[in-house]
CSV table of C-alpha atoms and ligand atoms in Angstrom, one decimal:
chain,number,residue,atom,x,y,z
M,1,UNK,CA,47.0,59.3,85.6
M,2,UNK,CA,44.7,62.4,86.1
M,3,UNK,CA,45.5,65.2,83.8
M,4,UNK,CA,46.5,67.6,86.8
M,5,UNK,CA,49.0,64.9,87.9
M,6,UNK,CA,50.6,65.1,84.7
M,7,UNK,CA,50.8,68.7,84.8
M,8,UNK,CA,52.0,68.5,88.4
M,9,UNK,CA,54.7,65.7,87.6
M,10,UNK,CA,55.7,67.4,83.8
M,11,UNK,CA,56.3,70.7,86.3
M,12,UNK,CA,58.6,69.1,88.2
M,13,UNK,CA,60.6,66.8,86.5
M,14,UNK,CA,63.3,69.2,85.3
M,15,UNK,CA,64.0,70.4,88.8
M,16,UNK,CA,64.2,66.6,90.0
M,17,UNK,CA,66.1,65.3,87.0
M,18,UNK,CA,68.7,68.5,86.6
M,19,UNK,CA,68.7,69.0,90.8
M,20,UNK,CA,70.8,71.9,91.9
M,21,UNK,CA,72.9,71.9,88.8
M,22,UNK,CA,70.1,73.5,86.7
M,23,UNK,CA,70.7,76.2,89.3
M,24,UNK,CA,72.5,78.8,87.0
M,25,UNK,CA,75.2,80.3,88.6
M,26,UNK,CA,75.6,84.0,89.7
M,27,UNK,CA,78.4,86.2,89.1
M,28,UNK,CA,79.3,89.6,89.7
M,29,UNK,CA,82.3,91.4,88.5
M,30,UNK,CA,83.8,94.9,89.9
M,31,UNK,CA,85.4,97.6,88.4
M,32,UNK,CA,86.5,100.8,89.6
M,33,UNK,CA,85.4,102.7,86.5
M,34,UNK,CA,82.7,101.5,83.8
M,35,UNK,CA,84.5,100.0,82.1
M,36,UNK,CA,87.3,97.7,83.9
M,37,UNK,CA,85.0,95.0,84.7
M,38,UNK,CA,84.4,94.4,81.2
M,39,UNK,CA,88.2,94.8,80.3
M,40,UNK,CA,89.1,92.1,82.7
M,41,UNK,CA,86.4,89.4,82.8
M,42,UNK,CA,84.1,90.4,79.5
M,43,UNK,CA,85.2,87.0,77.8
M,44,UNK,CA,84.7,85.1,80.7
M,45,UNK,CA,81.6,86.8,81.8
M,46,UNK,CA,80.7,86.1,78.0
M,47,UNK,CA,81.2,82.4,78.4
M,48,UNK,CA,79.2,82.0,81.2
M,49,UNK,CA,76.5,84.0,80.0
M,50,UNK,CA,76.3,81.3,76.7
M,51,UNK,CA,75.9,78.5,79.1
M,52,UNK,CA,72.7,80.4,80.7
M,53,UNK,CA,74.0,82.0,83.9
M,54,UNK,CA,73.5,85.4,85.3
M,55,UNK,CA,76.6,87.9,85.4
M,56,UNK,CA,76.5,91.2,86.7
M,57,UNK,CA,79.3,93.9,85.7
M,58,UNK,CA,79.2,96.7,88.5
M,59,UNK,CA,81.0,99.9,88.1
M,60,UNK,CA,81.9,101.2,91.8
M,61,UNK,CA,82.1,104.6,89.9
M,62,UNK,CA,80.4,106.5,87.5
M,63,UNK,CA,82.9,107.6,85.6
M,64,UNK,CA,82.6,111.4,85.5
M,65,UNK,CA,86.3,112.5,85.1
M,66,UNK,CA,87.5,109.9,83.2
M,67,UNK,CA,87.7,112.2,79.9
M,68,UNK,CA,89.9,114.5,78.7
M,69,UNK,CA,87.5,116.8,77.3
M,70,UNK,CA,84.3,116.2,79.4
M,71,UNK,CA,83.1,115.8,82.4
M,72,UNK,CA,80.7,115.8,85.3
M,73,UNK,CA,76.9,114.5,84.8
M,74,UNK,CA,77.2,114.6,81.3
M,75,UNK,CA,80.0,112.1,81.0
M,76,UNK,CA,78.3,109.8,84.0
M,77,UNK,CA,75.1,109.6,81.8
M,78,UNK,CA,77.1,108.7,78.8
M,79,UNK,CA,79.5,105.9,80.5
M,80,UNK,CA,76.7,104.3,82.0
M,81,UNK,CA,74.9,104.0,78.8
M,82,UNK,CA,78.3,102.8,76.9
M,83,UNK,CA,78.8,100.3,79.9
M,84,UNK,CA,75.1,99.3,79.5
M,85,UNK,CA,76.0,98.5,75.8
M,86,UNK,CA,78.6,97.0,76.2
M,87,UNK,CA,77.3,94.5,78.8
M,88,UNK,CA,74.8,94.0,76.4
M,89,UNK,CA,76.7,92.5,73.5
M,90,UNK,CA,78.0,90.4,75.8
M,91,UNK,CA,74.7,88.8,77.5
M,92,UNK,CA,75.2,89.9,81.0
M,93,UNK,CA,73.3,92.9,83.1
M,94,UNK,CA,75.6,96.1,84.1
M,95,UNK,CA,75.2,98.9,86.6
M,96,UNK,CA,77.2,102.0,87.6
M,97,UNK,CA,76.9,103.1,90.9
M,98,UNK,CA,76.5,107.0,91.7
M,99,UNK,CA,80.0,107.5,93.1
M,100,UNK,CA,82.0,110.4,91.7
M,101,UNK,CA,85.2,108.9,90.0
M,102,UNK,CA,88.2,109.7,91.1
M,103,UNK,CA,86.8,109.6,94.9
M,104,UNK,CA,86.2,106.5,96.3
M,105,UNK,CA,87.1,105.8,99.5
M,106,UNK,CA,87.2,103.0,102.1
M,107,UNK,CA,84.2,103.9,104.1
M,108,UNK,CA,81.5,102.2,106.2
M,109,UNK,CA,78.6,103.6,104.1
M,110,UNK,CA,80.6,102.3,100.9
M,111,UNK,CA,81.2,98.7,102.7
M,112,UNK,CA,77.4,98.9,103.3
M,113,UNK,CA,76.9,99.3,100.0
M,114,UNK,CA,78.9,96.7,98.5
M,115,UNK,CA,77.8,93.8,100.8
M,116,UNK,CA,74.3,95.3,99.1
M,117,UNK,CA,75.1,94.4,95.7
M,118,UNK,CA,76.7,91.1,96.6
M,119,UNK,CA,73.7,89.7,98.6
M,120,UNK,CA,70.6,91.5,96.2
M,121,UNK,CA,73.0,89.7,93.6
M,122,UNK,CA,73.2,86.4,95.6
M,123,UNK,CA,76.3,86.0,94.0
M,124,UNK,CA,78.1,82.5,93.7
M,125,UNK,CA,81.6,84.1,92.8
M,126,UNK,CA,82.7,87.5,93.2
M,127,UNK,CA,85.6,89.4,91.1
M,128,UNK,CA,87.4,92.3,91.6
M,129,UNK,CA,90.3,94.3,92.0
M,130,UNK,CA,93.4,93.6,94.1
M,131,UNK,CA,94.1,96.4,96.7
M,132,UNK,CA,97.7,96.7,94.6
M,133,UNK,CA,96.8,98.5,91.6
M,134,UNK,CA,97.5,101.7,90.1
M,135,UNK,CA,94.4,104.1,90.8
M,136,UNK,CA,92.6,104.7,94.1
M,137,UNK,CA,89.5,103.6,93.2
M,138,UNK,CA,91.2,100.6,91.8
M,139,UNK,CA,92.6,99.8,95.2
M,140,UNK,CA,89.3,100.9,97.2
M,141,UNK,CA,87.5,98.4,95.1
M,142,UNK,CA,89.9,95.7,96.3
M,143,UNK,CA,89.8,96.9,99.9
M,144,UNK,CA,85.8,97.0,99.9
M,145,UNK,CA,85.2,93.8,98.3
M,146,UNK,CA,87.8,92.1,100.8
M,147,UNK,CA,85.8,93.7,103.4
M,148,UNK,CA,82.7,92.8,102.4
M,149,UNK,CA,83.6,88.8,101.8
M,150,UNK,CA,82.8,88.3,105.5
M,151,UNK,CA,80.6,90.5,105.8
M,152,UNK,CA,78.1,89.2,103.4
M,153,UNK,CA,77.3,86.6,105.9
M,154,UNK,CA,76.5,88.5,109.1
M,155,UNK,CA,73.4,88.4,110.0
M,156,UNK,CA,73.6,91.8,111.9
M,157,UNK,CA,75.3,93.5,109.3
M,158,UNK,CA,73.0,95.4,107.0
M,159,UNK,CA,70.0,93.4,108.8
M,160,UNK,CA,67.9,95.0,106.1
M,161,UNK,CA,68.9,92.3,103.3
M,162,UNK,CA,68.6,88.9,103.7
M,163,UNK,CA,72.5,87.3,104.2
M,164,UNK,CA,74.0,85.1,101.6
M,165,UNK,CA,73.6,81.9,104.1
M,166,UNK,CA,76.8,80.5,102.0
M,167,UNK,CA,80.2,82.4,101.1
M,168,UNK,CA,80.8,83.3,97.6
M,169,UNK,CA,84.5,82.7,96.1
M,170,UNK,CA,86.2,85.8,95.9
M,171,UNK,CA,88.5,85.9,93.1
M,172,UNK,CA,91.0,88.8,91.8
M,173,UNK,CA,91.3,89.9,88.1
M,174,UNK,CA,94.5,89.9,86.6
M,175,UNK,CA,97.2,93.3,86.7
M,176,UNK,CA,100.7,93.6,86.2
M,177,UNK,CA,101.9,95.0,89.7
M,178,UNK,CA,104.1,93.2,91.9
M,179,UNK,CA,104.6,94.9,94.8
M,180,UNK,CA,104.0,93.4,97.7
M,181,UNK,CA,103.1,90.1,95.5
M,182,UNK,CA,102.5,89.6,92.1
M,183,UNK,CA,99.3,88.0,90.8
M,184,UNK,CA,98.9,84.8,91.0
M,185,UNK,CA,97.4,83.4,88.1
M,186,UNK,CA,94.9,80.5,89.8
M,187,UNK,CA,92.3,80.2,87.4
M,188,UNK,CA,93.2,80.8,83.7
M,189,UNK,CA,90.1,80.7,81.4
M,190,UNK,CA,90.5,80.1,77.2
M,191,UNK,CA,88.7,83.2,75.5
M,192,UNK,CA,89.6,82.4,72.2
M,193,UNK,CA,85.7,81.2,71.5
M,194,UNK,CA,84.2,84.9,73.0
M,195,UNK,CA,87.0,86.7,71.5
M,196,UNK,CA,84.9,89.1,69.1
M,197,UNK,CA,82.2,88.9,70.9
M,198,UNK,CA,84.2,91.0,73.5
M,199,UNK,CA,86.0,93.3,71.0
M,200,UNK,CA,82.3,93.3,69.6
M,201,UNK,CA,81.2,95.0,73.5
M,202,UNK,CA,84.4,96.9,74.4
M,203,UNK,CA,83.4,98.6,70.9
M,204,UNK,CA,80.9,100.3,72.7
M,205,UNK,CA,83.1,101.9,75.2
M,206,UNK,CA,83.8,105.0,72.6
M,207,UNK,CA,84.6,107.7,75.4
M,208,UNK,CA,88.0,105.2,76.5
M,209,UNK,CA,89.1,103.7,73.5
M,210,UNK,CA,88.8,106.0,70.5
M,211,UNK,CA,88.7,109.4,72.4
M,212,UNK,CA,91.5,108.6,74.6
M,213,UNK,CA,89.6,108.3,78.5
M,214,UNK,CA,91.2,110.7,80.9
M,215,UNK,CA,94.7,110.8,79.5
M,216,UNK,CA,93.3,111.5,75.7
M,217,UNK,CA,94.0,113.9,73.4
M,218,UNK,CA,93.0,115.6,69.8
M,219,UNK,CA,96.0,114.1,68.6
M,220,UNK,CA,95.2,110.4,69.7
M,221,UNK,CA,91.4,111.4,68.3
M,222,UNK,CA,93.4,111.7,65.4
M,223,UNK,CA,95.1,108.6,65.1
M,224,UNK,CA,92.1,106.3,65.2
M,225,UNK,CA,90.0,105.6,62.5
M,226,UNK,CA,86.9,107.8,62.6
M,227,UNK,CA,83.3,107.8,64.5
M,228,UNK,CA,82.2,106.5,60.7
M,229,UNK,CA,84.7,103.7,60.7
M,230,UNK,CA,83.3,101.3,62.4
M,231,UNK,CA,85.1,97.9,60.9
M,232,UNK,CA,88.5,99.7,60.9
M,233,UNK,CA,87.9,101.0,64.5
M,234,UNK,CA,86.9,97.4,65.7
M,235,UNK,CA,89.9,96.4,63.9
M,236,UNK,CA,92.6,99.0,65.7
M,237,UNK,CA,91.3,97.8,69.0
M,238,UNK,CA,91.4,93.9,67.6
M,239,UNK,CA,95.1,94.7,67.5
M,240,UNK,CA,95.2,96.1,71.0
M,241,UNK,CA,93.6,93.0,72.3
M,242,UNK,CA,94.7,90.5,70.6
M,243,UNK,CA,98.5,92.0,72.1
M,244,UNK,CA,97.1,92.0,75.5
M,245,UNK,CA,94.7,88.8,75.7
M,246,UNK,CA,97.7,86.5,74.4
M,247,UNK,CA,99.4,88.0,76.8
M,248,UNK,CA,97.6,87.0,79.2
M,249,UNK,CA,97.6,83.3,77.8
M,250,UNK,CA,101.4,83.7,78.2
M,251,UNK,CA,101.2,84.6,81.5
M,252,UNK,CA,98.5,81.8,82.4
M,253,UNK,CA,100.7,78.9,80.6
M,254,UNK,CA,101.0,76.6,84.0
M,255,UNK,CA,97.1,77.2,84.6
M,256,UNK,CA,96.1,77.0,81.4
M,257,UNK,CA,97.8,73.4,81.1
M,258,UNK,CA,96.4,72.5,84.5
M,259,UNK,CA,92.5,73.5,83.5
M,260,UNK,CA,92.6,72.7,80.2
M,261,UNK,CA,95.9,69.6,79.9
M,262,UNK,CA,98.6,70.0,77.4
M,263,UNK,CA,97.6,69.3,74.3
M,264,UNK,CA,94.0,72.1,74.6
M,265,UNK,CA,96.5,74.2,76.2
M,266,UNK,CA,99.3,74.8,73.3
M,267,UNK,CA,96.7,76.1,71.2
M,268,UNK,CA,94.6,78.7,73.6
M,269,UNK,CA,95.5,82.3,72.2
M,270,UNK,CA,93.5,84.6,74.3
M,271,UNK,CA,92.9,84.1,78.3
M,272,UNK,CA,91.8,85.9,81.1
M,273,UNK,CA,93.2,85.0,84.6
M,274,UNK,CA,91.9,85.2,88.1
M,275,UNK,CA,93.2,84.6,91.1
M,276,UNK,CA,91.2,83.2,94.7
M,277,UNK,CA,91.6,85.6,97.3
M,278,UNK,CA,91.9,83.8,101.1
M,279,UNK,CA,89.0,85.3,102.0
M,280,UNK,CA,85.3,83.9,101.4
M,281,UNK,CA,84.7,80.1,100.2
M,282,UNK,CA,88.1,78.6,99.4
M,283,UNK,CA,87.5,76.4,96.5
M,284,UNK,CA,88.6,72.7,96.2
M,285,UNK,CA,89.5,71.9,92.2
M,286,UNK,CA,86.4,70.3,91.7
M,287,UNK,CA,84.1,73.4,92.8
M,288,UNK,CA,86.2,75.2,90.6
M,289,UNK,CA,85.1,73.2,87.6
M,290,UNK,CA,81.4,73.8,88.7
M,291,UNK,CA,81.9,77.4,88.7
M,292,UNK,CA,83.7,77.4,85.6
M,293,UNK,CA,82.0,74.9,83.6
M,294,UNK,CA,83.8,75.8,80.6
M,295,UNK,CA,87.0,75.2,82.3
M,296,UNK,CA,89.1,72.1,80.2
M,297,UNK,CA,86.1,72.4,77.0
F,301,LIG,ZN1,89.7,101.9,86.1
């Protein structure tokens, strides 16, 4: 064999041996604010990252009011860094975009701009939101995603990026509300291995935890261990987490034995949950095992 065809064939034998499943797989997470994305799906996104595919965490907002004691450019600038951080830690890219927080609407332009980030992203599963949450921008997230899950496959739609030529899944992060319908807890993951590793990012996210966000105070500054402090500040929030991720697990029992069978199941402390939204690719159980290859280890 010529030493060129050796090249040629040692090129290409991981592509022919591995096929399609080398492919890694491409995620992208939304939040309303930098830093739900990584609340709801950091363990997850975590876990994904460790098995070498590509998750993006977008921010739909920047951020700017989300602060009790600052705001504006300032706070934008340093939410976007604490959001980069924190995306960081966990292995996966992050990016804010330049919508003032607080005022996301429902718009064309915005729709526009969301099918954007899913195609440039050429994402294989997309998370966010349901449009029955709390906060505007957390239910304008849900709206704009669910409009953009057809979207992203019109060719005449935002002509100026290439269409994803196959759906994504379209998935909802967990949230308490139950009006008109209560999540539905389709997909339960097992975070107990990424745990730290997300208290580790969420660290990072100073301006929320520590300082309070946009319903802080000098009083709750005063409660947490200080700026100095960073094992016993880790550790405050551990406590906070560890309340609401095995909570989660709770709440994810039924899927959680269904992904993961009985026996894996009892011992799982910390989960996060998604549910499939009837919009986009709707997965059979086996697709849902590729896209969560982690699902039942
Ligand atoms: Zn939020």
């Amino acid at each position: 064999m010529s030493r060129l065809l050796l090249a040629v064939v040692v090129l290409l034998l991981p592509t022919a041996v591995l096929g399609q499943e080398s492919k890694p797989l491409r995620i992208v997470v939304f939040g309303a604010h930098p830093d739900d994305a990584d609340y709801k799906a950091g363990g997850t996104a975590a876990l994904w990252a460790k098995a070498g595919h590509k998750v993006k965490l977008c921010s739909v907002t920047n951020g700017d009011i989300g602060h009790w004691q600052m705001a504006g450019g300032e706070l934008a600038q340093r939410r976007t860094a604490e959001a980069a951080a924190c995306a960081k830690t966990l292995g996966v890219e992050s990016q804010v975009l330049d919508i003032h927080d607080g005022e996301l609407l429902p718009t064309l332009e915005n729709r526009k701009l969301i099918t954007k980030v899913i195609r440039e992203w050429q994402a294989d599963v997309v998370i966010a939101h349901r449009r029955w949450d709390y906060h505007p921008d957390h239910r304008y997230v849900g709206v704009l995603v669910q409009d953009a899950a057809y979207m992203v496959t019109v060719p005449f739609f935002c002509p100026d990026v290439p269409i994803l030529t196959q759906n994504p899944v379209f998935l909802y992060s967990s949230d308490g509300f139950q009006k008109p319908y209560p999540f539905r807890p389709d997909i339960a993951v097992a975070v107990d291995e990424t745990f730290d590793q997300k208290i580790d990012a969420i660290h990072e996210l100073q301006s929320q935890h520590y300082e309070g966000g946009a319903n802080g105070s000098a009083e709750h500054v005063a409660k947490v261990p200080p700026a100095g402090d960073v094992q016993g500040r880790k550790a405050w929030l551990r406590q906070r987490w560890e309340a609401r991720q095995s909570s989660e697990a709770r709440k994810g029992k039924e899927a959680l034995v269904k992904w993961y069978g009985e026996d894996r199941a009892k011992n799982v402390k910390y989960a996060e949950l998604f549910e499939i939204c009837e919009y986009g690719k709707q997965p059979s159980d086996a697709e849902i095992r590729k896209l969560f290859p982690f699902l039942g280890k």
